Amino acid sequence: MWEDYVKKYEAITVKSKELYKRALKVIPGGVSHNIRFFPPYPFYTVKARGSKIWDVDGNVYTDYWMGHMALILGHSPEPVVRCIREHIENGFHFGTVNPYALELAEAIQRNLPSAEMVRLGCSGTEATMYAVRLARAYTGKRIVVKAEGGWHGGNPILHKAVSAPYDKPDSLGILEDEQRFTRTMPVNDVEGSGLILRECRNDLACVIVEPVVGSGCIPLDRDYLLFLREQCDRYNAVLIFDEVITGFRLGISSAQGFYRVKPDITTLGKVIGGGFPIGAIAGCSEILKLADLTSGRKWEKCWIGGGTFSCNPMSSIAGLATIEFLEENANQVYSKINKLGDEARRGIDKALNGLKGLNAKTTGVGSLLLTHFLKEEGDIKSPRDRLKTDLEIQRNFYIALITHGVFFLPGHAGAISYTHTEEDIRRLIEAVEKIAEGI
Ligand SMILES: Cc1ncc(COP(=O)(O)O)c(C=O)c1O
């Protein structure tokens, strides 16, 4: 039955197949972002609007990938398009300071509980790399503890134990020495994490975690986050929340407001760029001020930032328009997307469960969701639990959904935007029911 869906996918995506063949001749693996590939080949997008995305073959899908979960207001939302239109004739890259980036930094500062100061950059990868550097500079210590399964971008210090098996290197070309001071811990596991943190305590610079782990779309328990807060305080280490996914998505005050746990440093990206490239580091001013190179000697400071396109006006304007819309409509936006998220998670699990021993479980929180197929009884509380799931069924399930006009990037968390409707969610659940009928 799954093969029929793959055949159907190939039948409706003929032009994409051709493009992918061409891509293989010029781009290794045909993709420039590894996760954008899914077998047999990804479809090629030509247009997107609201909750919909069109491919080169003319198929239209309801999009739950939403630009790597960045597009909280949907594709090309009117308030963002209007601001970009107004400004684009005035230059789209200045390479100088500009009021828009300042206003974006202020918008982050007034909404994020721990953001006393903010630095803007071009990507989440950059933000996490510099967050670790700041933590080491501030504490004078070396060890970074990250989650098994945690993804913080590809920088060598943090590109460790990203995908299973966690005891094998994630990439050639990263030196063991570069990860000499990187340790990993099992998340949502107070005992297991406590042991590692205790072992590292004398040289522990920071702990970095995603409050909702992107790999598996797994929300961390509030008690676990409180435990990390307490451990960092006890060992004089910096607590970094990587909120590249959750920033301005779990609520206007992000995951730290949602969980009521304050990190020392937060890394941001995705939503705060309004659909344009961005990254940011926010946090405690005592730490961030180390990055002030306008005074003092370089060896007493922490050099972060740079980037030709950092603080570019387009990202700043789009991000600012997005955050201002979210501020003005916070109750409406978050209650809507979170409710649709609840309905989708519930509806999908209801449609799938009881089927030939399939133990389907849709994880996530708020507007984030991902469906897993457990091979045994149990729950998914950490990325390691994904080893208990059937990843092939999961991938096939999502390809089947694509043939029903519903796009989640197979195997990756999906995100609901403000433009999704009750009708979209009803269609998603109906598509799952149809797939379930054939299982
Ligand atoms: C939690 C998290 N941190 C960091 C990154 C890297 O951000 P970027 O892709 O903007 O470099 C990502 C990207 O998906 C992410 O999900």
Tab-separated table of C-alpha atoms and ligand atoms in Angstrom:
chain	number	residue	atom	x	y	z
A	1	MET	CA	0.000	0.000	0.000
A	2	TRP	CA	2.816	2.459	0.835
A	3	GLU	CA	4.409	1.690	-2.570
A	4	ASP	CA	1.157	2.788	-4.232
A	5	TYR	CA	1.492	6.171	-2.591
A	6	VAL	CA	5.087	6.524	-3.794
A	7	LYS	CA	3.936	5.602	-7.318
A	8	LYS	CA	1.143	8.157	-7.073
A	9	TYR	CA	3.591	10.768	-5.858
A	10	GLU	CA	5.860	10.065	-8.837
A	11	ALA	CA	2.886	10.245	-11.211
A	12	ILE	CA	1.859	13.723	-10.045
A	13	THR	CA	5.377	15.184	-9.779
A	14	VAL	CA	6.860	14.466	-13.205
A	15	LYS	CA	8.455	17.906	-13.679
A	16	SER	CA	9.931	17.807	-10.198
A	17	LYS	CA	11.546	14.475	-11.016
A	18	GLU	CA	13.176	16.042	-14.079
A	19	LEU	CA	14.426	18.991	-12.065
A	20	TYR	CA	15.792	16.690	-9.417
A	21	LYS	CA	17.715	14.708	-12.052
A	22	ARG	CA	19.239	17.999	-13.250
A	23	ALA	CA	20.001	19.029	-9.693
A	24	LEU	CA	21.926	15.819	-9.045
A	25	LYS	CA	24.411	16.844	-11.747
A	26	VAL	CA	25.287	20.119	-10.070
A	27	ILE	CA	24.361	19.932	-6.382
A	28	PRO	CA	25.624	16.995	-4.245
A	29	GLY	CA	22.554	14.972	-3.343
A	30	GLY	CA	20.465	17.478	-5.287
A	31	VAL	CA	19.808	19.645	-2.234
A	32	SER	CA	21.654	22.426	-0.461
A	33	HIS	CA	19.913	21.822	2.867
A	34	ASN	CA	20.162	18.106	3.654
A	35	ILE	CA	16.769	17.696	5.279
A	36	ARG	CA	14.960	19.032	2.210
A	37	PHE	CA	15.567	15.725	0.448
A	38	PHE	CA	13.052	12.951	0.932
A	39	PRO	CA	12.806	9.827	-1.192
A	40	PRO	CA	12.111	9.295	-4.022
A	41	TYR	CA	12.841	13.026	-4.623
A	42	PRO	CA	11.418	16.287	-3.313
A	43	PHE	CA	8.899	18.348	-5.250
A	44	TYR	CA	9.995	21.757	-6.551
A	45	THR	CA	8.067	24.738	-5.239
A	46	VAL	CA	7.224	27.700	-7.438
A	47	LYS	CA	4.754	29.672	-5.361
A	48	ALA	CA	3.307	29.960	-1.867
A	49	ARG	CA	0.507	32.010	-0.360
A	50	GLY	CA	-1.222	31.820	3.011
A	51	SER	CA	-1.345	28.175	4.050
A	52	LYS	CA	-0.830	26.858	0.506
A	53	ILE	CA	2.213	25.930	-1.538
A	54	TRP	CA	2.331	25.141	-5.285
A	55	ASP	CA	4.797	22.877	-7.038
A	56	VAL	CA	6.154	23.043	-10.564
A	57	ASP	CA	3.650	20.392	-11.711
A	58	GLY	CA	0.724	22.561	-10.613
A	59	ASN	CA	-0.127	20.559	-7.480
A	60	VAL	CA	-1.287	22.576	-4.512
A	61	TYR	CA	-0.641	21.449	-0.973
A	62	THR	CA	-1.672	22.756	2.422
A	63	ASP	CA	1.721	23.504	3.866
A	64	TYR	CA	2.616	22.435	7.393
A	65	TRP	CA	6.371	22.776	6.911
A	66	MET	CA	5.972	26.548	6.643
A	67	GLY	CA	9.517	27.415	5.655
A	68	HIS	CA	11.210	25.347	8.384
A	69	MET	CA	8.493	26.524	10.823
A	70	ALA	CA	9.524	30.166	10.334
A	71	LEU	CA	6.277	31.474	8.862
A	72	ILE	CA	3.959	31.955	11.797
A	73	LEU	CA	1.697	34.288	9.784
A	74	GLY	CA	1.709	32.040	6.713
A	75	HIS	CA	3.258	32.664	3.311
A	76	SER	CA	3.428	36.303	2.153
A	77	PRO	CA	1.238	37.752	4.912
A	78	GLU	CA	-0.185	41.166	4.023
A	79	PRO	CA	1.417	43.197	6.861
A	80	VAL	CA	4.883	41.896	5.937
A	81	VAL	CA	4.408	42.244	2.173
A	82	ARG	CA	3.188	45.834	2.657
A	83	CYS	CA	6.253	46.851	4.698
A	84	ILE	CA	8.680	45.145	2.318
A	85	ARG	CA	6.996	46.829	-0.693
A	86	GLU	CA	7.204	50.219	0.981
A	87	HIS	CA	10.916	49.872	1.666
A	88	ILE	CA	12.424	47.817	-1.121
A	89	GLU	CA	12.898	50.758	-3.490
A	90	ASN	CA	14.971	52.465	-0.813
A	91	GLY	CA	17.699	49.832	-0.892
A	92	PHE	CA	17.709	46.313	0.429
A	93	HIS	CA	21.211	46.034	1.799
A	94	PHE	CA	22.935	48.968	3.462
A	95	GLY	CA	25.835	47.434	5.385
A	96	THR	CA	25.376	50.236	7.901
A	97	VAL	CA	23.395	50.489	11.091
A	98	ASN	CA	19.755	51.248	10.414
A	99	PRO	CA	16.668	52.087	12.450
A	100	TYR	CA	14.813	48.913	11.416
A	101	ALA	CA	17.336	46.562	12.999
A	102	LEU	CA	17.316	48.707	16.133
A	103	GLU	CA	13.521	48.538	16.305
A	104	LEU	CA	13.615	44.770	15.835
A	105	ALA	CA	16.127	44.417	18.671
A	106	GLU	CA	13.847	46.576	20.856
A	107	ALA	CA	10.829	44.440	19.926
A	108	ILE	CA	12.721	41.323	21.039
A	109	GLN	CA	13.844	43.067	24.213
A	110	ARG	CA	10.320	44.113	25.243
A	111	ASN	CA	8.757	40.683	24.647
A	112	LEU	CA	11.355	38.125	25.680
A	113	PRO	CA	11.523	37.907	29.488
A	114	SER	CA	15.295	37.312	29.623
A	115	ALA	CA	16.338	39.718	26.855
A	116	GLU	CA	18.097	42.587	28.569
A	117	MET	CA	20.218	43.057	25.441
A	118	VAL	CA	20.150	41.691	21.900
A	119	ARG	CA	22.607	41.091	19.042
A	120	LEU	CA	21.281	40.358	15.553
A	121	GLY	CA	22.893	38.144	12.927
A	122	CYS	CA	22.016	36.174	9.816
A	123	SER	CA	21.153	32.668	11.017
A	124	GLY	CA	20.355	30.490	13.973
A	125	THR	CA	23.585	28.587	13.375
A	126	GLU	CA	25.571	31.751	13.901
A	127	ALA	CA	23.557	32.640	16.988
A	128	THR	CA	24.232	29.343	18.754
A	129	MET	CA	27.924	29.402	17.819
A	130	TYR	CA	28.336	32.843	19.370
A	131	ALA	CA	26.143	32.021	22.361
A	132	VAL	CA	28.579	29.264	23.302
A	133	ARG	CA	31.534	31.603	22.801
A	134	LEU	CA	29.930	34.186	25.058
A	135	ALA	CA	29.218	31.563	27.714
A	136	ARG	CA	32.833	30.417	27.685
A	137	ALA	CA	34.081	33.999	27.769
A	138	TYR	CA	31.819	34.863	30.687
A	139	THR	CA	32.528	31.807	32.822
A	140	GLY	CA	36.158	31.231	31.830
A	141	LYS	CA	35.202	27.553	31.563
A	142	ARG	CA	35.212	25.176	28.604
A	143	ILE	CA	32.597	22.405	28.663
A	144	VAL	CA	29.378	22.716	26.694
A	145	VAL	CA	26.609	20.245	27.497
A	146	LYS	CA	23.986	19.717	24.816
A	147	ALA	CA	21.080	17.340	24.360
A	148	GLU	CA	21.296	14.049	22.519
A	149	GLY	CA	19.349	14.738	19.353
A	150	GLY	CA	19.639	18.509	19.765
A	151	TRP	CA	20.190	20.480	16.559
A	152	HIS	CA	21.701	23.926	16.843
A	153	GLY	CA	23.035	24.347	13.317
A	154	GLY	CA	26.163	22.855	11.829
A	155	ASN	CA	28.941	24.521	13.806
A	156	PRO	CA	31.543	21.962	14.899
A	157	ILE	CA	31.232	22.475	18.655
A	158	LEU	CA	27.523	21.680	18.631
A	159	HIS	CA	27.271	19.247	15.729
A	160	LYS	CA	27.538	16.233	17.987
A	161	ALA	CA	25.021	13.452	18.745
A	162	VAL	CA	22.530	15.114	16.419
A	163	SER	CA	21.160	11.913	14.908
A	164	ALA	CA	21.249	8.298	16.061
A	165	PRO	CA	23.465	6.405	16.716
A	166	TYR	CA	24.588	9.116	19.098
A	167	ASP	CA	27.932	7.487	19.835
A	168	LYS	CA	29.105	7.836	16.207
A	169	PRO	CA	30.430	11.053	14.649
A	170	ASP	CA	27.786	13.045	12.791
A	171	SER	CA	30.108	14.117	10.017
A	172	LEU	CA	33.492	13.598	8.497
A	173	GLY	CA	35.651	16.672	8.691
A	174	ILE	CA	34.814	17.624	12.258
A	175	LEU	CA	37.890	17.070	14.385
A	176	GLU	CA	37.608	15.201	17.641
A	177	ASP	CA	39.558	18.078	19.134
A	178	GLU	CA	36.848	20.528	18.125
A	179	GLN	CA	34.396	18.549	20.244
A	180	ARG	CA	36.774	17.805	23.076
A	181	PHE	CA	34.746	19.959	25.408
A	182	THR	CA	31.294	19.032	24.123
A	183	ARG	CA	29.301	16.571	26.214
A	184	THR	CA	25.817	15.270	25.613
A	185	MET	CA	22.959	14.408	27.949
A	186	PRO	CA	19.629	12.595	27.654
A	187	VAL	CA	16.870	15.180	27.882
A	188	ASN	CA	13.798	14.994	30.108
A	189	ASP	CA	15.927	12.717	32.287
A	190	VAL	CA	16.873	14.459	35.516
A	191	GLU	CA	18.971	11.602	36.804
A	192	GLY	CA	20.899	10.985	33.564
A	193	SER	CA	21.493	14.674	32.934
A	194	GLY	CA	22.363	15.288	36.582
A	195	LEU	CA	25.165	12.716	36.423
A	196	ILE	CA	26.750	14.354	33.367
A	197	LEU	CA	26.436	17.856	34.761
A	198	ARG	CA	27.960	16.799	38.043
A	199	GLU	CA	30.865	15.182	36.260
A	200	CYS	CA	31.536	18.385	34.303
A	201	ARG	CA	30.763	20.856	37.044
A	202	ASN	CA	34.254	22.320	37.539
A	203	ASP	CA	34.685	23.171	33.883
A	204	LEU	CA	31.037	23.625	32.873
A	205	ALA	CA	30.609	26.767	30.765
A	206	CYS	CA	27.056	26.221	29.568
A	207	VAL	CA	24.104	23.974	28.965
A	208	ILE	CA	22.265	24.483	25.693
A	209	VAL	CA	18.808	23.027	25.059
A	210	GLU	CA	15.811	23.556	22.820
A	211	PRO	CA	12.739	23.832	25.081
A	212	VAL	CA	10.899	21.838	22.409
A	213	VAL	CA	13.449	19.523	20.824
A	214	GLY	CA	13.066	19.916	17.062
A	215	SER	CA	14.176	16.356	16.351
A	216	GLY	CA	10.997	14.473	17.186
A	217	CYS	CA	9.100	17.644	18.149
A	218	ILE	CA	9.430	16.807	21.836
A	219	PRO	CA	8.482	19.371	24.485
A	220	LEU	CA	10.738	19.307	27.533
A	221	ASP	CA	9.044	19.048	30.929
A	222	ARG	CA	8.903	22.258	32.924
A	223	ASP	CA	10.402	20.431	35.905
A	224	TYR	CA	13.305	19.335	33.749
A	225	LEU	CA	13.951	22.905	32.583
A	226	LEU	CA	13.745	24.097	36.210
A	227	PHE	CA	16.257	21.407	37.094
A	228	LEU	CA	18.662	22.685	34.398
A	229	ARG	CA	18.169	26.236	35.714
A	230	GLU	CA	19.028	25.127	39.225
A	231	GLN	CA	22.070	23.115	38.089
A	232	CYS	CA	23.465	26.017	36.058
A	233	ASP	CA	23.063	28.322	39.052
A	234	ARG	CA	24.714	25.793	41.316
A	235	TYR	CA	27.711	25.246	39.009
A	236	ASN	CA	28.044	28.869	37.829
A	237	ALA	CA	27.279	27.895	34.281
A	238	VAL	CA	25.273	29.720	31.643
A	239	LEU	CA	21.878	28.315	30.681
A	240	ILE	CA	21.184	28.783	26.966
A	241	PHE	CA	17.737	28.201	25.541
A	242	ASP	CA	17.917	27.654	21.825
A	243	GLU	CA	14.587	29.193	20.874
A	244	VAL	CA	15.242	29.279	17.145
A	245	ILE	CA	12.059	27.201	16.716
A	246	THR	CA	10.060	28.219	19.775
A	247	GLY	CA	10.876	31.946	19.800
A	248	PHE	CA	7.628	33.916	19.282
A	249	ARG	CA	5.929	30.626	18.367
A	250	LEU	CA	4.887	29.227	21.738
A	251	GLY	CA	3.592	32.658	22.667
A	252	ILE	CA	4.652	36.291	22.465
A	253	SER	CA	7.106	35.653	25.323
A	254	SER	CA	8.379	32.476	23.628
A	255	ALA	CA	9.060	29.166	25.389
A	256	GLN	CA	10.652	30.892	28.394
A	257	GLY	CA	7.371	32.724	29.023
A	258	PHE	CA	5.321	29.629	28.311
A	259	TYR	CA	7.364	27.497	30.731
A	260	ARG	CA	8.139	30.366	33.127
A	261	VAL	CA	11.831	29.443	33.199
A	262	LYS	CA	14.411	32.105	32.425
A	263	PRO	CA	17.643	31.260	30.627
A	264	ASP	CA	20.726	33.479	30.736
A	265	ILE	CA	21.062	33.543	26.955
A	266	THR	CA	18.487	32.850	24.273
A	267	THR	CA	19.171	32.164	20.624
A	268	LEU	CA	16.527	33.098	18.095
A	269	GLY	CA	15.921	32.804	14.349
A	270	LYS	CA	13.072	31.731	12.071
A	271	VAL	CA	9.925	33.694	13.185
A	272	ILE	CA	11.831	36.887	14.059
A	273	GLY	CA	12.917	37.258	10.419
A	274	GLY	CA	9.351	37.318	9.079
A	275	GLY	CA	10.412	34.906	6.319
A	276	PHE	CA	13.855	36.448	5.684
A	277	PRO	CA	17.230	35.180	6.949
A	278	ILE	CA	17.977	36.056	10.559
A	279	GLY	CA	19.475	34.987	13.851
A	280	ALA	CA	19.753	36.679	17.223
A	281	ILE	CA	21.344	36.290	20.620
A	282	ALA	CA	19.494	37.832	23.530
A	283	GLY	CA	20.091	37.709	27.245
A	284	CYS	CA	21.545	39.002	30.401
A	285	SER	CA	23.371	42.314	29.842
A	286	GLU	CA	26.328	41.346	32.026
A	287	ILE	CA	27.081	38.558	29.548
A	288	LEU	CA	26.092	40.358	26.333
A	289	LYS	CA	28.172	43.400	27.256
A	290	LEU	CA	31.266	41.265	26.826
A	291	ALA	CA	30.504	41.610	23.109
A	292	ASP	CA	30.899	45.396	23.227
A	293	LEU	CA	34.125	45.904	21.319
A	294	THR	CA	33.747	49.659	21.091
A	295	SER	CA	35.847	50.014	24.208
A	296	GLY	CA	38.494	47.928	25.895
A	297	ARG	CA	41.104	45.576	24.528
A	298	LYS	CA	40.138	42.661	22.331
A	299	TRP	CA	41.571	40.040	24.646
A	300	GLU	CA	39.282	41.273	27.396
A	301	LYS	CA	36.218	41.057	25.164
A	302	CYS	CA	34.269	38.399	23.304
A	303	TRP	CA	34.259	38.854	19.557
A	304	ILE	CA	30.903	37.837	18.159
A	305	GLY	CA	28.957	38.974	15.140
A	306	GLY	CA	30.063	40.029	11.749
A	307	GLY	CA	28.274	38.833	8.653
A	308	THR	CA	27.938	40.954	5.546
A	309	PHE	CA	24.174	40.674	5.678
A	310	SER	CA	23.672	40.968	9.433
A	311	CYS	CA	20.949	43.434	10.418
A	312	ASN	CA	19.988	43.759	6.796
A	313	PRO	CA	16.996	46.029	6.412
A	314	MET	CA	14.769	43.464	4.669
A	315	SER	CA	15.054	40.857	7.440
A	316	SER	CA	14.669	43.543	10.063
A	317	ILE	CA	11.616	45.111	8.431
A	318	ALA	CA	9.916	41.754	7.809
A	319	GLY	CA	10.753	40.563	11.331
A	320	LEU	CA	9.539	43.768	12.899
A	321	ALA	CA	6.270	43.703	10.920
A	322	THR	CA	5.747	40.115	12.099
A	323	ILE	CA	6.467	40.804	15.753
A	324	GLU	CA	4.342	43.961	15.760
A	325	PHE	CA	1.446	42.005	14.258
A	326	LEU	CA	1.932	39.305	16.896
A	327	GLU	CA	1.998	41.900	19.677
A	328	GLU	CA	-1.173	43.582	18.482
A	329	ASN	CA	-3.015	40.307	17.948
A	330	ALA	CA	-1.329	38.036	20.473
A	331	ASN	CA	-4.487	36.546	21.996
A	332	GLN	CA	-6.104	35.919	18.651
A	333	VAL	CA	-3.016	34.455	16.974
A	334	TYR	CA	-1.772	32.181	19.720
A	335	SER	CA	-5.178	30.958	20.858
A	336	LYS	CA	-6.020	30.117	17.247
A	337	ILE	CA	-2.811	28.303	16.267
A	338	ASN	CA	-2.546	26.491	19.590
A	339	LYS	CA	-6.175	25.331	19.374
A	340	LEU	CA	-5.656	24.113	15.804
A	341	GLY	CA	-2.519	22.329	17.020
A	342	ASP	CA	-4.487	20.555	19.766
A	343	GLU	CA	-7.208	19.569	17.305
A	344	ALA	CA	-4.700	18.272	14.772
A	345	ARG	CA	-2.751	16.198	17.303
A	346	ARG	CA	-5.942	14.725	18.764
A	347	GLY	CA	-7.572	14.107	15.382
A	348	ILE	CA	-4.548	12.427	13.821
A	349	ASP	CA	-4.062	10.079	16.767
A	350	LYS	CA	-7.760	9.231	16.860
A	351	ALA	CA	-7.731	8.407	13.131
A	352	LEU	CA	-4.662	6.181	13.388
A	353	ASN	CA	-5.012	4.361	16.634
A	354	GLY	CA	-6.367	0.875	16.963
A	355	LEU	CA	-5.028	0.034	13.499
A	356	LYS	CA	-3.265	-3.315	13.216
A	357	GLY	CA	-1.209	-2.731	16.323
A	358	LEU	CA	0.052	0.654	15.091
A	359	ASN	CA	0.809	2.768	18.098
A	360	ALA	CA	0.687	6.249	16.601
A	361	LYS	CA	1.523	9.219	18.759
A	362	THR	CA	1.562	12.833	17.669
A	363	THR	CA	3.951	14.843	19.794
A	364	GLY	CA	4.341	18.585	20.074
A	365	VAL	CA	2.878	21.556	21.855
A	366	GLY	CA	1.009	24.651	20.715
A	367	SER	CA	1.216	24.874	16.938
A	368	LEU	CA	4.011	22.280	16.532
A	369	LEU	CA	3.362	18.618	15.745
A	370	LEU	CA	4.877	15.392	14.459
A	371	THR	CA	3.363	11.905	14.242
A	372	HIS	CA	5.416	8.883	15.316
A	373	PHE	CA	4.742	5.176	14.931
A	374	LEU	CA	5.938	3.331	18.008
A	375	LYS	CA	7.003	-0.297	17.600
A	376	GLU	CA	6.227	-0.976	21.237
A	377	GLU	CA	4.217	0.503	24.086
A	378	GLY	CA	5.588	3.692	25.526
A	379	ASP	CA	5.926	7.387	25.025
A	380	ILE	CA	8.261	9.797	23.278
A	381	LYS	CA	9.953	11.902	25.867
A	382	SER	CA	13.392	12.330	24.318
A	383	PRO	CA	14.973	12.032	20.849
A	384	ARG	CA	16.415	8.641	21.890
A	385	ASP	CA	12.836	7.345	22.109
A	386	ARG	CA	12.626	7.749	18.335
A	387	LEU	CA	14.696	4.556	18.172
A	388	LYS	CA	11.528	2.791	19.368
A	389	THR	CA	9.591	4.105	16.375
A	390	ASP	CA	9.315	2.949	12.784
A	391	LEU	CA	10.928	5.749	10.800
A	392	GLU	CA	10.095	4.128	7.476
A	393	ILE	CA	6.376	4.023	8.214
A	394	GLN	CA	6.618	7.615	9.396
A	395	ARG	CA	8.236	8.708	6.129
A	396	ASN	CA	5.718	6.766	4.037
A	397	PHE	CA	2.836	8.189	6.040
A	398	TYR	CA	3.990	11.701	5.216
A	399	ILE	CA	4.475	10.858	1.520
A	400	ALA	CA	0.941	9.457	1.521
A	401	LEU	CA	-0.238	12.765	2.989
A	402	ILE	CA	1.497	14.679	0.191
A	403	THR	CA	-0.537	12.695	-2.346
A	404	HIS	CA	-3.620	13.879	-0.465
A	405	GLY	CA	-2.521	17.504	-0.839
A	406	VAL	CA	-1.043	17.897	2.652
A	407	PHE	CA	2.632	18.745	2.987
A	408	PHE	CA	4.738	18.036	6.040
A	409	LEU	CA	8.446	17.583	5.354
A	410	PRO	CA	8.554	13.795	5.892
A	411	GLY	CA	9.932	12.964	9.324
A	412	HIS	CA	10.138	16.562	10.505
A	413	ALA	CA	8.016	18.639	12.816
A	414	GLY	CA	5.217	20.609	11.231
A	415	ALA	CA	3.943	24.034	12.198
A	416	ILE	CA	0.511	25.617	11.978
A	417	SER	CA	0.331	29.268	10.969
A	418	TYR	CA	-2.232	31.986	11.601
A	419	THR	CA	-3.546	31.496	8.053
A	420	HIS	CA	-4.445	27.839	8.616
A	421	THR	CA	-8.135	27.327	9.196
A	422	GLU	CA	-10.418	24.827	10.929
A	423	GLU	CA	-11.197	23.623	7.418
A	424	ASP	CA	-7.478	22.937	6.746
A	425	ILE	CA	-7.248	20.869	9.923
A	426	ARG	CA	-10.463	19.016	9.070
A	427	ARG	CA	-8.974	18.144	5.650
A	428	LEU	CA	-5.721	17.044	7.270
A	429	ILE	CA	-7.605	14.682	9.584
A	430	GLU	CA	-9.757	13.406	6.711
A	431	ALA	CA	-6.603	12.658	4.725
A	432	VAL	CA	-5.193	10.731	7.686
A	433	GLU	CA	-8.493	8.814	7.955
A	434	LYS	CA	-8.278	7.885	4.270
A	435	ILE	CA	-4.718	6.670	4.704
A	436	ALA	CA	-5.774	4.722	7.795
A	437	GLU	CA	-8.532	2.977	5.815
A	438	GLY	CA	-5.903	1.521	3.518
A	439	ILE	CA	-3.543	0.295	6.233
B	1	LIG	C1	16.731	24.741	17.342
B	1	LIG	C2	17.535	25.237	16.183
B	1	LIG	N1	18.676	25.902	16.412
B	1	LIG	C3	19.426	26.391	15.410
B	1	LIG	C4	19.054	26.207	14.104
B	1	LIG	C5	19.884	26.754	12.997
B	1	LIG	O1	19.262	27.871	12.472
B	1	LIG	P1	19.516	28.321	10.956
B	1	LIG	O2	18.940	27.259	10.084
B	1	LIG	O3	18.823	29.640	10.838
B	1	LIG	O4	20.994	28.451	10.805
B	1	LIG	C6	17.867	25.534	13.816
B	1	LIG	C7	17.431	25.336	12.427
B	1	LIG	O5	16.569	24.596	12.092
B	1	LIG	C8	17.093	25.025	14.880
B	1	LIG	O6	15.950	24.352	14.661
